[in-house]
Amino acid sequence: MKISTLSNFILASISLVYSQDTSLKEVKQAFIAADIPTDLTITFNPSVLLEVTFPQVTGPAITLKAGVQLPRNATAGPPTFSIVGKAGTGPFVVAAVDPDAPTPQAPTSAQIRHFLGGDFTAARRDSDKVHLLTNESVAVSEFRQPGPPAGSDAHRYIFLLFNQPAGFDSQVPTVVNSTTPVSLFNISSFAATTDLGNPIGGTFMLVAPDAA
Ligand SMILES: *[C@@H]1O[C@H](CO)[C@@H](O)[C@H](O)[C@H]1NC(C)=O
Ligand SMILES: *[C@@H]1O[C@H](CO)[C@@H](O)[C@H](O)[C@H]1NC(C)=O
Ligand SMILES: *[C@@H]1O[C@H](CO)[C@@H](O)[C@H](O)[C@H]1NC(C)=O
Ligand SMILES: *[C@@H]1O[C@H](CO)[C@@H](O)[C@H](O)[C@H]1NC(C)=O
């Protein structure tokens, strides 16, 4: 390979690499700048970084940086989750919601529940390391790929990590089960009902409709 070809190749590869969250302060600021605490009625003071990683058909998986816009076809998922920081071994609950459905200007069907799962655990508790979360129980709500309707602005897809309280698994089916619509969900009232407390981590992405 000629040097010029090689450097073009490296540049093209770099442009496809997405950076990820490295600072709790920046994640919190990104949430505030995007009006997320207000729109979700949550208190967001993260103590750990939540890494949300989307596998790709070709090329490396994409880990979100709070506020990144992804092409819809990169978000098929299901994503995997990791924690960076001192959070203990769990269990944890992960939830994902879209507060912008059908449009950010008139979110009459929001929030849409895009994921809800419990019993995520981390194998080790060292701080400052990346801990992949693993789970052996089926998600309460399986991951739904973003599908903002044609003509809408990009939607926010927000992932939140909670400590899982004792009794969550037995209580959750009375609140969310296979008959519960994904629309008109409210993560703040769900958290209050199931004693999740405030989220300990989170991140989000923007996804626009497919071009017509
Ligand atoms: C997504 O669509 C873009 C543009 O059409 C294409 O270049 C890319 O390969 C697609 N990615 C996947 C994962 O299908
Ligand atoms: C584990 O989490 C994934 C999302 O990462 C979810 O799709 C799945 O239902 C969960 N449970 C099992 C047993 O895989
Ligand atoms: C299923 O969830 C709904 C709320 O969507 C609730 O009203 C109903 O009681 C739950 N079903 C069971 C068997 O707990
Ligand atoms: C969600 O529930 C909270 C109470 O927990 C309420 O203050 C808020 O207005 C609700 N949000 C929506 C969008 O209905």
Coordinates of C-alpha atoms and ligand atoms in Angstrom, one line a residue:
M1 CA 0.0 0.0 0.0
K2 CA 1.4 3.4 -0.9
I3 CA 1.8 5.8 2.0
S4 CA -0.9 8.2 0.7
T5 CA -3.3 5.4 0.3
L6 CA -2.5 4.1 3.8
S7 CA -3.1 7.5 5.4
N8 CA -6.3 7.9 3.5
F9 CA -7.4 4.6 4.8
I10 CA -6.4 5.5 8.4
L11 CA -8.3 8.8 8.1
A12 CA -11.4 7.1 6.8
S13 CA -11.2 4.5 9.7
I14 CA -10.7 7.3 12.3
S15 CA -13.8 9.1 11.1
L16 CA -15.9 6.0 11.8
V17 CA -14.6 5.7 15.3
Y18 CA -17.0 7.1 17.9
S19 CA -15.7 8.5 21.2
Q20 CA -17.4 7.6 24.4
D21 CA -18.2 9.1 27.8
T22 CA -15.2 9.7 30.1
S23 CA -16.4 12.3 32.5
L24 CA -19.4 12.3 34.9
K25 CA -19.4 16.1 34.8
E26 CA -19.7 16.1 31.0
V27 CA -22.5 13.5 31.0
K28 CA -24.4 15.5 33.6
Q29 CA -23.9 18.7 31.6
A30 CA -25.1 16.9 28.4
F31 CA -28.3 15.8 30.2
I32 CA -29.0 19.3 31.4
A33 CA -28.2 20.9 28.0
A34 CA -30.7 18.4 26.4
D35 CA -33.4 19.2 29.1
I36 CA -33.5 15.6 30.1
P37 CA -33.8 15.9 33.9
T38 CA -36.7 18.3 33.4
D39 CA -38.4 16.3 30.7
L40 CA -38.1 13.0 32.6
T41 CA -38.8 14.6 36.0
I42 CA -35.6 12.9 37.4
T43 CA -32.7 14.0 39.6
F44 CA -29.6 13.1 37.7
N45 CA -26.3 13.1 39.6
P46 CA -24.5 10.2 38.1
S47 CA -21.9 8.4 40.3
V48 CA -20.7 6.0 37.5
L49 CA -20.5 6.0 33.7
L50 CA -23.0 3.8 31.9
E51 CA -21.6 2.5 28.7
V52 CA -24.2 1.5 26.1
T53 CA -22.7 -0.4 23.2
F54 CA -24.4 -1.3 19.9
P55 CA -23.0 -4.2 17.9
Q56 CA -22.6 -3.5 14.2
V57 CA -23.0 -5.8 11.3
T58 CA -19.6 -4.8 9.9
G59 CA -16.9 -2.9 11.8
P60 CA -16.4 -2.2 15.5
A61 CA -19.3 -1.8 17.9
I62 CA -20.4 1.7 18.8
T63 CA -20.4 2.9 22.4
L64 CA -22.5 6.0 23.0
K65 CA -21.1 9.3 24.1
A66 CA -24.0 11.3 25.7
G67 CA -25.8 13.3 22.9
V68 CA -24.2 11.5 20.0
Q69 CA -26.4 11.2 16.9
L70 CA -26.3 7.7 15.3
P71 CA -27.7 6.6 12.0
R72 CA -30.9 4.6 12.6
N73 CA -29.4 1.4 11.0
A74 CA -26.6 1.4 13.6
T75 CA -29.1 1.0 16.4
A76 CA -30.6 -2.4 15.8
G77 CA -29.1 -3.7 19.0
P78 CA -29.8 -5.2 21.4
P79 CA -27.1 -3.1 23.2
T80 CA -24.8 -4.4 25.9
F81 CA -24.1 -2.4 29.0
S82 CA -21.0 -1.7 31.1
I83 CA -20.2 0.4 34.1
V84 CA -17.1 2.4 34.7
G85 CA -16.6 3.4 38.3
K86 CA -17.4 2.1 41.8
A87 CA -20.9 0.8 41.8
G88 CA -20.6 -2.6 43.4
T89 CA -21.6 -5.8 41.7
G90 CA -25.3 -5.1 41.5
P91 CA -28.0 -6.1 40.8
F92 CA -28.9 -3.2 38.6
V93 CA -31.9 -2.2 36.5
V94 CA -31.4 -0.6 33.0
A95 CA -34.2 1.4 31.4
A96 CA -34.4 3.2 28.1
V97 CA -37.0 5.7 27.1
D98 CA -37.9 8.1 24.2
P99 CA -39.5 11.3 25.5
D100 CA -40.0 12.7 22.0
A101 CA -42.7 10.5 20.4
P102 CA -44.1 11.1 18.0
T103 CA -42.3 14.4 17.7
P104 CA -40.3 16.5 20.2
Q105 CA -42.7 19.4 19.6
A106 CA -45.8 17.4 20.5
P107 CA -44.7 14.3 22.5
T108 CA -48.3 13.0 23.0
S109 CA -47.4 9.3 23.1
A110 CA -44.2 9.7 25.2
Q111 CA -42.5 8.3 26.9
I112 CA -42.0 5.2 24.7
R113 CA -40.4 2.4 26.7
H114 CA -37.4 1.1 24.6
F115 CA -35.9 -1.2 27.2
L116 CA -36.5 -2.3 30.7
G117 CA -34.5 -5.1 32.3
G118 CA -33.3 -6.1 35.8
D119 CA -30.8 -8.5 37.4
F120 CA -27.8 -7.1 35.7
T121 CA -24.6 -7.8 37.6
A122 CA -21.0 -6.9 37.4
A123 CA -18.4 -9.5 38.0
R124 CA -15.9 -7.3 39.9
R125 CA -16.0 -4.1 42.0
D126 CA -12.6 -2.3 41.2
S127 CA -13.1 1.3 40.5
D128 CA -12.0 3.0 37.3
K129 CA -12.4 -0.2 35.3
V130 CA -14.9 -1.1 32.7
H131 CA -17.3 -3.8 34.1
L132 CA -19.5 -5.6 31.6
L133 CA -23.0 -6.2 33.0
T134 CA -24.3 -9.6 32.5
N135 CA -27.9 -10.9 33.0
E136 CA -29.6 -14.2 33.1
S137 CA -33.2 -13.2 33.3
V138 CA -35.2 -12.1 30.3
A139 CA -35.8 -8.4 30.0
V140 CA -39.2 -7.0 31.2
S141 CA -39.4 -5.0 27.9
E142 CA -37.0 -6.2 25.1
F143 CA -35.0 -3.5 23.3
R144 CA -37.0 -1.7 20.6
Q145 CA -34.9 -0.2 17.8
P146 CA -35.6 3.6 17.4
G147 CA -38.1 4.3 14.6
P148 CA -38.9 8.0 14.7
P149 CA -41.7 8.8 12.2
A150 CA -40.9 10.5 8.9
G151 CA -40.9 14.3 9.2
S152 CA -40.0 14.3 12.9
D153 CA -36.8 15.9 14.2
A154 CA -34.4 13.5 15.8
H155 CA -35.6 11.9 19.1
R156 CA -33.6 11.5 22.3
Y157 CA -33.2 7.8 23.4
I158 CA -32.1 7.9 27.1
F159 CA -30.6 5.0 29.0
L160 CA -30.6 5.1 32.8
L161 CA -28.9 2.8 35.3
F162 CA -30.4 2.2 38.8
N163 CA -29.5 0.1 41.8
Q164 CA -32.1 -2.7 42.0
P165 CA -33.9 -2.9 45.3
A166 CA -34.9 -6.1 47.0
G167 CA -38.3 -7.3 45.8
F168 CA -38.1 -5.6 42.4
D169 CA -38.5 -8.9 40.5
S170 CA -41.6 -9.8 42.3
Q171 CA -43.1 -6.3 42.1
V172 CA -42.4 -5.4 38.5
P173 CA -44.9 -7.7 36.8
T174 CA -47.7 -6.0 38.6
V175 CA -46.6 -2.6 37.1
V176 CA -45.1 -3.6 33.7
N177 CA -46.0 -6.9 31.9
S178 CA -46.7 -8.2 28.5
T179 CA -50.0 -6.3 28.4
T180 CA -48.6 -2.9 29.3
P181 CA -48.3 -0.6 26.3
V182 CA -44.9 0.8 25.6
S183 CA -46.4 4.2 25.0
L184 CA -47.3 6.7 27.8
F185 CA -44.6 5.2 30.0
N186 CA -43.2 7.4 32.8
I187 CA -39.8 6.4 34.1
S188 CA -40.0 8.7 37.1
S189 CA -43.3 7.3 38.3
F190 CA -42.1 3.8 37.5
A191 CA -39.0 4.4 39.6
A192 CA -41.1 5.8 42.5
T193 CA -43.5 2.8 42.4
T194 CA -40.7 0.3 42.4
D195 CA -38.4 2.1 44.8
L196 CA -35.5 2.5 42.3
G197 CA -34.4 5.9 43.7
N198 CA -32.5 8.2 41.4
P199 CA -30.5 6.9 38.5
I200 CA -26.8 6.3 39.3
G201 CA -25.7 6.6 35.7
G202 CA -27.0 7.2 32.2
T203 CA -26.3 8.3 28.7
F204 CA -28.3 9.1 25.5
M205 CA -28.3 9.2 21.8
L206 CA -30.2 11.1 19.1
V207 CA -31.7 9.2 16.1
A208 CA -33.4 10.8 13.2
P209 CA -36.0 9.2 10.8
D210 CA -34.7 7.3 7.8
A211 CA -34.5 9.6 4.8
A212 CA -37.6 9.2 2.6
Ligands
LIG1 C1 -26.4 2.3 7.2 O1 -26.7 3.1 6.1 C2 -25.6 3.8 5.5 C3 -26.1 4.8 4.4 O2 -27.1 4.2 3.7 C4 -24.6 2.8 5.0 O3 -23.4 3.4 4.4 C5 -24.2 1.8 6.1 O4 -23.4 0.8 5.6 C6 -25.4 1.2 6.8 N1 -24.9 0.6 8.0 C7 -25.5 -0.6 8.4 C8 -24.9 -1.1 9.7 O5 -26.3 -1.2 7.7
LIG2 C1 -30.2 -9.5 28.9 O1 -30.1 -8.2 28.4 C2 -30.4 -8.1 27.0 C3 -30.1 -6.6 26.6 O2 -28.7 -6.4 26.7 C4 -31.8 -8.5 26.8 O3 -32.1 -8.4 25.4 C5 -32.1 -9.9 27.3 O4 -33.5 -10.2 27.2 C6 -31.7 -10.0 28.7 N1 -31.9 -11.4 29.2 C7 -31.3 -12.5 28.7 C8 -31.5 -13.8 29.3 O5 -30.5 -12.4 27.7
LIG3 C1 -50.0 -6.0 34.2 O1 -49.7 -4.6 34.1 C2 -50.9 -3.7 34.2 C3 -50.4 -2.3 34.0 O2 -50.0 -2.1 32.6 C4 -51.6 -3.9 35.5 O3 -52.7 -3.1 35.6 C5 -52.0 -5.4 35.7 O4 -52.5 -5.6 37.0 C6 -50.7 -6.2 35.5 N1 -51.1 -7.7 35.6 C7 -50.8 -8.5 36.6 C8 -51.2 -9.9 36.4 O5 -50.2 -8.1 37.6
LIG4 C1 -44.3 11.4 35.3 O1 -44.6 11.2 36.6 C2 -44.2 12.3 37.5 C3 -44.5 11.9 38.9 O2 -43.7 10.8 39.2 C4 -44.9 13.6 37.1 O3 -44.5 14.6 37.9 C5 -44.6 13.9 35.6 O4 -45.4 15.0 35.2 C6 -45.0 12.7 34.7 N1 -44.5 13.0 33.4 C7 -45.3 12.8 32.3 C8 -44.6 13.1 31.0 O5 -46.5 12.5 32.4

